[in-house]
Amino acid sequence: MIKGTTKLLGVIGHPVEHSLSPAMHNAAISHLGVDFVYLPFLVKPGDLKAALAGFAAIGVQGFSITIPHKQAILPLLSEVSPIARAIGAVNTVYLTDKGWCGTNTDVEGFLAPLQTPPTRPYQGGAKDATSPLERGNTAVESDSAPYETGAVESCPPPYQGGARGGSDWSQKVAVILGNGGAARAVVAGCAQLGCAEIHVVGRNEQNLGEFQQSWVNSPMPVQNLQIHTWNNLSRLISQADLLVNTTPVGMYPQGEKSPVAAGEIDRISAGAIVYDLIYTPNPTQFLKDAQLRGARAIDGLEMLVQQGAAALKIWLNKESVPVDVMRQALRQHLGLD
């Protein structure tokens, strides 16, 4: 029950009515029995600065960010974590004594299904500047331990193990389809895993070049990143231990489409992991095609759940939250159960 003492969390975007975040976060809040509520807030692009001031005035504790504010909010924050600077986008904001602080939990969300046993994710955030998460942000900026900070996240049972049967990624090859904002989080995640090679495939050579250059002086430099145009995809797929779709191809209502032609997906190795960031439809045509050829599939719903769980831990200052409850709430909301 919402009371005068109830603390506010939420998500901002334009539009925002499509967001699935309220369903999963309020399910977790109810399960935990904490006095919080998570609400959607429609914020027009020109109103972002005013919204932040209003949130501070009414005591909002933190919020998620969706399109179109993930980049625009960066200069308005008191602090931005190294991983959010590296990705160039913020998806989670939390309030501290210093003001609004931004981070990005997409890397942690992407990594969670791939890690067995769970390893220390690259990035977290916390309200207490002396906490391990906040100390982790400082360590990221040093040369000694660039990718070993953040909170430990549980790995859900359906997705145990790494590509081709192991959790050691030091000899593995990752191939990423697309070079937009989502691809940046995936590149950061593959660097955290320690992949031997990271290949990004895109349509536009100039955009690909800018994408690669942006990592050179990044807070999280990626030395083993290679870029390719789409005509190299067939060769790369045959080498891939991890193939990730970050493009919108195959998203509802065009669920019959796949970013990879049937003749190219035939080259995927049995046991390779094929990961689609799209969660509607579930599974996508891309994942169905890959599974028919012996690949292991991970859908975008799991990343959505895990990045949300990482954010909720920050806002509630808890080491764990009910990930299973969040996942089940989303599956029911989407009519998957």
CSV table of N, CA and C in Angstrom, one decimal, residues 163-257:
chain,number,residue,atom,x,y,z
A,163,ALA,N,30.7,-20.5,-23.5
A,163,ALA,CA,30.6,-21.0,-24.9
A,163,ALA,C,31.4,-22.3,-25.0
A,164,ARG,N,30.8,-23.3,-25.7
A,164,ARG,CA,31.4,-24.6,-26.0
A,164,ARG,C,31.9,-25.2,-24.7
A,165,GLY,N,31.1,-25.1,-23.6
A,165,GLY,CA,31.3,-25.9,-22.5
A,165,GLY,C,32.2,-25.4,-21.4
A,166,GLY,N,32.6,-24.2,-21.4
A,166,GLY,CA,33.5,-23.7,-20.3
A,166,GLY,C,33.2,-22.3,-20.0
A,167,SER,N,33.7,-21.9,-18.8
A,167,SER,CA,33.6,-20.5,-18.4
A,167,SER,C,34.8,-19.7,-18.6
A,168,ASP,N,35.9,-20.3,-19.1
A,168,ASP,CA,37.1,-19.6,-19.5
A,168,ASP,C,37.0,-19.0,-20.9
A,169,TRP,N,36.9,-17.7,-21.0
A,169,TRP,CA,36.7,-17.0,-22.3
A,169,TRP,C,38.0,-16.5,-22.9
A,170,SER,N,39.1,-16.8,-22.3
A,170,SER,CA,40.4,-16.3,-22.8
A,170,SER,C,40.8,-16.7,-24.2
A,171,GLN,N,40.2,-17.8,-24.7
A,171,GLN,CA,40.4,-18.3,-26.0
A,171,GLN,C,39.2,-18.2,-26.9
A,172,LYS,N,38.2,-17.5,-26.5
A,172,LYS,CA,36.9,-17.4,-27.2
A,172,LYS,C,36.8,-16.2,-28.1
A,173,VAL,N,36.0,-16.4,-29.2
A,173,VAL,CA,35.8,-15.3,-30.1
A,173,VAL,C,34.4,-14.9,-30.1
A,174,ALA,N,34.2,-13.6,-29.9
A,174,ALA,CA,32.9,-13.0,-29.9
A,174,ALA,C,32.6,-12.2,-31.1
A,175,VAL,N,31.4,-12.4,-31.7
A,175,VAL,CA,31.0,-11.6,-32.9
A,175,VAL,C,29.7,-10.9,-32.6
A,176,ILE,N,29.7,-9.6,-32.8
A,176,ILE,CA,28.6,-8.7,-32.4
A,176,ILE,C,28.0,-8.1,-33.6
A,177,LEU,N,26.7,-8.3,-33.8
A,177,LEU,CA,26.0,-7.7,-34.9
A,177,LEU,C,25.4,-6.4,-34.6
A,178,GLY,N,25.9,-5.3,-35.3
A,178,GLY,CA,25.4,-4.0,-35.0
A,178,GLY,C,26.5,-3.2,-34.3
A,179,ASN,N,26.4,-1.8,-34.4
A,179,ASN,CA,27.4,-1.0,-33.8
A,179,ASN,C,26.8,0.3,-33.2
A,180,GLY,N,25.6,0.1,-32.6
A,180,GLY,CA,24.9,1.2,-32.0
A,180,GLY,C,25.1,1.2,-30.5
A,181,GLY,N,24.3,1.8,-29.7
A,181,GLY,CA,24.4,1.9,-28.3
A,181,GLY,C,24.4,0.6,-27.6
A,182,ALA,N,23.6,-0.3,-28.0
A,182,ALA,CA,23.5,-1.6,-27.3
A,182,ALA,C,24.8,-2.4,-27.5
A,183,ALA,N,25.4,-2.2,-28.7
A,183,ALA,CA,26.6,-2.9,-29.0
A,183,ALA,C,27.8,-2.5,-28.1
A,184,ARG,N,27.7,-1.2,-27.7
A,184,ARG,CA,28.8,-0.7,-26.8
A,184,ARG,C,28.7,-1.5,-25.5
A,185,ALA,N,27.6,-1.7,-24.9
A,185,ALA,CA,27.5,-2.5,-23.7
A,185,ALA,C,28.0,-3.9,-23.9
A,186,VAL,N,27.7,-4.5,-25.0
A,186,VAL,CA,28.1,-5.9,-25.3
A,186,VAL,C,29.6,-5.9,-25.5
A,187,VAL,N,30.2,-4.9,-26.1
A,187,VAL,CA,31.7,-4.9,-26.3
A,187,VAL,C,32.3,-4.8,-24.9
A,188,ALA,N,31.8,-3.9,-24.0
A,188,ALA,CA,32.3,-3.8,-22.7
A,188,ALA,C,32.2,-5.1,-21.9
A,189,GLY,N,31.0,-5.8,-22.1
A,189,GLY,CA,30.9,-7.1,-21.5
A,189,GLY,C,31.8,-8.2,-21.9
A,190,CYS,N,32.1,-8.2,-23.3
A,190,CYS,CA,33.0,-9.2,-23.8
A,190,CYS,C,34.4,-8.9,-23.3
A,191,ALA,N,34.8,-7.6,-23.2
A,191,ALA,CA,36.1,-7.3,-22.6
A,191,ALA,C,36.2,-7.8,-21.1
A,192,GLN,N,35.1,-7.6,-20.4
A,192,GLN,CA,35.0,-8.1,-19.0
A,192,GLN,C,35.2,-9.6,-19.0
A,193,LEU,N,34.6,-10.3,-19.9
A,193,LEU,CA,34.8,-11.8,-19.9
A,193,LEU,C,36.2,-12.2,-20.3
A,194,GLY,N,36.9,-11.3,-21.0
A,194,GLY,CA,38.3,-11.6,-21.4
A,194,GLY,C,38.4,-12.3,-22.7
A,195,CYS,N,37.4,-12.1,-23.6
A,195,CYS,CA,37.4,-12.7,-24.9
A,195,CYS,C,38.7,-12.4,-25.6
A,196,ALA,N,39.2,-13.5,-26.3
A,196,ALA,CA,40.5,-13.3,-27.1
A,196,ALA,C,40.3,-12.3,-28.2
A,197,GLU,N,39.1,-12.4,-28.9
A,197,GLU,CA,38.8,-11.6,-30.0
A,197,GLU,C,37.4,-11.1,-29.9
A,198,ILE,N,37.2,-9.8,-30.3
A,198,ILE,CA,35.9,-9.2,-30.3
A,198,ILE,C,35.7,-8.5,-31.7
A,199,HIS,N,34.8,-9.0,-32.4
A,199,HIS,CA,34.5,-8.6,-33.8
A,199,HIS,C,33.1,-7.9,-33.8
A,200,VAL,N,33.1,-6.7,-34.4
A,200,VAL,CA,31.8,-5.9,-34.5
A,200,VAL,C,31.5,-5.8,-36.0
A,201,VAL,N,30.3,-6.2,-36.4
A,201,VAL,CA,29.9,-6.2,-37.8
A,201,VAL,C,28.8,-5.1,-38.0
A,202,GLY,N,29.0,-4.2,-39.0
A,202,GLY,CA,28.1,-3.2,-39.2
A,202,GLY,C,27.9,-2.9,-40.7
A,203,ARG,N,27.0,-2.0,-41.0
A,203,ARG,CA,26.8,-1.7,-42.4
A,203,ARG,C,27.6,-0.5,-43.0
A,204,ASN,N,27.9,0.5,-42.1
A,204,ASN,CA,28.5,1.7,-42.6
A,204,ASN,C,30.0,1.8,-42.1
A,205,GLU,N,30.9,1.9,-43.1
A,205,GLU,CA,32.3,1.8,-42.7
A,205,GLU,C,32.7,3.0,-41.9
A,206,GLN,N,32.2,4.2,-42.1
A,206,GLN,CA,32.6,5.4,-41.3
A,206,GLN,C,32.1,5.2,-39.9
A,207,ASN,N,30.9,4.8,-39.7
A,207,ASN,CA,30.3,4.6,-38.4
A,207,ASN,C,31.1,3.5,-37.6
A,208,LEU,N,31.5,2.5,-38.3
A,208,LEU,CA,32.3,1.4,-37.7
A,208,LEU,C,33.7,2.0,-37.3
A,209,GLY,N,34.3,2.8,-38.1
A,209,GLY,CA,35.6,3.4,-37.8
A,209,GLY,C,35.5,4.3,-36.5
A,210,GLU,N,34.4,5.0,-36.5
A,210,GLU,CA,34.2,5.9,-35.3
A,210,GLU,C,33.9,5.1,-34.0
A,211,PHE,N,33.2,4.0,-34.2
A,211,PHE,CA,32.9,3.1,-33.1
A,211,PHE,C,34.2,2.5,-32.5
A,212,GLN,N,35.1,2.0,-33.4
A,212,GLN,CA,36.4,1.5,-33.0
A,212,GLN,C,37.3,2.5,-32.3
A,213,GLN,N,37.3,3.7,-32.9
A,213,GLN,CA,38.2,4.8,-32.4
A,213,GLN,C,37.7,5.2,-31.0
A,214,SER,N,36.4,5.2,-30.7
A,214,SER,CA,35.9,5.6,-29.5
A,214,SER,C,36.4,4.8,-28.3
A,215,TRP,N,36.8,3.6,-28.5
A,215,TRP,CA,37.3,2.8,-27.4
A,215,TRP,C,38.8,3.0,-27.1
A,216,VAL,N,39.5,3.7,-28.0
A,216,VAL,CA,41.0,3.8,-27.8
A,216,VAL,C,41.3,4.6,-26.6
A,217,ASN,N,40.7,5.7,-26.3
A,217,ASN,CA,40.9,6.5,-25.1
A,217,ASN,C,39.8,6.4,-24.1
A,218,SER,N,39.1,5.4,-24.2
A,218,SER,CA,37.9,5.2,-23.3
A,218,SER,C,38.4,4.9,-21.9
A,219,PRO,N,37.5,5.1,-20.9
A,219,PRO,CA,37.8,4.7,-19.5
A,219,PRO,C,38.0,3.2,-19.4
A,220,MET,N,37.5,2.5,-20.5
A,220,MET,CA,37.6,1.0,-20.5
A,220,MET,C,38.2,0.7,-21.9
A,221,PRO,N,39.5,0.9,-22.2
A,221,PRO,CA,40.1,0.6,-23.5
A,221,PRO,C,39.9,-0.9,-23.9
A,222,VAL,N,39.6,-1.1,-25.1
A,222,VAL,CA,39.4,-2.5,-25.6
A,222,VAL,C,40.4,-2.7,-26.8
A,223,GLN,N,41.4,-3.4,-26.5
A,223,GLN,CA,42.6,-3.5,-27.4
A,223,GLN,C,42.3,-4.5,-28.5
A,224,ASN,N,41.5,-5.5,-28.3
A,224,ASN,CA,41.3,-6.7,-29.2
A,224,ASN,C,40.0,-6.5,-30.0
A,225,LEU,N,39.6,-5.3,-30.3
A,225,LEU,CA,38.4,-5.0,-31.0
A,225,LEU,C,38.7,-4.9,-32.5
A,226,GLN,N,38.0,-5.6,-33.3
A,226,GLN,CA,38.1,-5.5,-34.8
A,226,GLN,C,36.7,-5.2,-35.4
A,227,ILE,N,36.7,-4.4,-36.5
A,227,ILE,CA,35.5,-4.1,-37.1
A,227,ILE,C,35.4,-4.6,-38.5
A,228,HIS,N,34.2,-4.9,-39.0
A,228,HIS,CA,34.0,-5.6,-40.3
A,228,HIS,C,32.7,-5.1,-40.9
A,229,THR,N,32.6,-5.0,-42.2
A,229,THR,CA,31.4,-4.8,-42.8
A,229,THR,C,30.6,-6.1,-43.0
A,230,TRP,N,29.3,-6.0,-43.3
A,230,TRP,CA,28.4,-7.1,-43.3
A,230,TRP,C,28.9,-8.3,-44.2
A,231,ASN,N,29.6,-7.9,-45.3
A,231,ASN,CA,30.0,-9.0,-46.3
A,231,ASN,C,31.0,-10.0,-45.7
A,232,ASN,N,31.5,-9.7,-44.5
A,232,ASN,CA,32.5,-10.6,-43.9
A,232,ASN,C,31.8,-11.5,-42.9
A,233,LEU,N,30.4,-11.4,-42.7
A,233,LEU,CA,29.7,-12.1,-41.6
A,233,LEU,C,29.8,-13.6,-41.7
A,234,SER,N,29.7,-14.1,-42.9
A,234,SER,CA,29.7,-15.6,-43.1
A,234,SER,C,31.0,-16.2,-42.5
A,235,ARG,N,32.1,-15.6,-42.9
A,235,ARG,CA,33.4,-16.1,-42.3
A,235,ARG,C,33.5,-16.0,-40.8
A,236,LEU,N,33.0,-14.9,-40.3
A,236,LEU,CA,33.1,-14.6,-38.9
A,236,LEU,C,32.2,-15.6,-38.1
A,237,ILE,N,31.0,-15.9,-38.6
A,237,ILE,CA,30.1,-16.8,-37.9
A,237,ILE,C,30.8,-18.1,-37.6
A,238,SER,N,31.5,-18.6,-38.6
A,238,SER,CA,32.2,-19.9,-38.4
A,238,SER,C,33.2,-19.9,-37.3
A,239,GLN,N,33.7,-18.8,-36.9
A,239,GLN,CA,34.7,-18.7,-35.9
A,239,GLN,C,34.1,-18.4,-34.5
A,240,ALA,N,32.8,-18.0,-34.5
A,240,ALA,CA,32.2,-17.4,-33.3
A,240,ALA,C,32.0,-18.5,-32.2
A,241,ASP,N,32.4,-18.2,-31.0
A,241,ASP,CA,32.0,-18.9,-29.8
A,241,ASP,C,30.8,-18.2,-29.2
A,242,LEU,N,30.7,-16.9,-29.4
A,242,LEU,CA,29.5,-16.1,-28.9
A,242,LEU,C,29.1,-15.2,-30.1
A,243,LEU,N,27.8,-15.3,-30.5
A,243,LEU,CA,27.3,-14.5,-31.6
A,243,LEU,C,26.1,-13.7,-31.0
A,244,VAL,N,26.2,-12.4,-31.0
A,244,VAL,CA,25.2,-11.5,-30.3
A,244,VAL,C,24.6,-10.6,-31.3
A,245,ASN,N,23.2,-10.6,-31.3
A,245,ASN,CA,22.5,-9.6,-32.1
A,245,ASN,C,22.1,-8.4,-31.3
A,246,THR,N,22.6,-7.2,-31.6
A,246,THR,CA,22.2,-6.0,-31.0
A,246,THR,C,21.4,-5.1,-31.9
A,247,THR,N,21.1,-5.6,-33.1
A,247,THR,CA,20.2,-4.8,-34.0
A,247,THR,C,18.7,-5.0,-33.7
A,248,PRO,N,17.9,-4.2,-34.2
A,248,PRO,CA,16.4,-4.4,-34.0
A,248,PRO,C,15.8,-5.4,-35.0
A,249,VAL,N,16.6,-6.0,-35.9
A,249,VAL,CA,16.0,-6.9,-36.9
A,249,VAL,C,15.5,-8.1,-36.2
A,250,GLY,N,14.2,-8.4,-36.4
A,250,GLY,CA,13.5,-9.5,-35.8
A,250,GLY,C,12.6,-9.1,-34.6
A,251,MET,N,12.6,-7.9,-34.3
A,251,MET,CA,11.8,-7.4,-33.2
A,251,MET,C,10.3,-7.3,-33.6
A,252,TYR,N,9.4,-7.6,-32.7
A,252,TYR,CA,8.0,-7.4,-33.0
A,252,TYR,C,7.7,-6.0,-33.5
A,253,PRO,N,6.9,-5.9,-34.6
A,253,PRO,CA,6.0,-6.9,-35.2
A,253,PRO,C,6.6,-7.6,-36.4
A,254,GLN,N,7.9,-7.5,-36.6
A,254,GLN,CA,8.5,-8.2,-37.7
A,254,GLN,C,9.3,-9.4,-37.2
A,255,GLY,N,8.6,-10.2,-36.4
A,255,GLY,CA,9.3,-11.4,-35.8
A,255,GLY,C,9.7,-12.5,-36.7
A,256,GLU,N,9.3,-12.5,-38.0
A,256,GLU,CA,9.7,-13.5,-38.9
A,256,GLU,C,11.1,-13.2,-39.5
A,257,LYS,N,11.6,-12.1,-39.3
A,257,LYS,CA,12.9,-11.7,-39.8
A,257,LYS,C,14.1,-12.1,-38.9
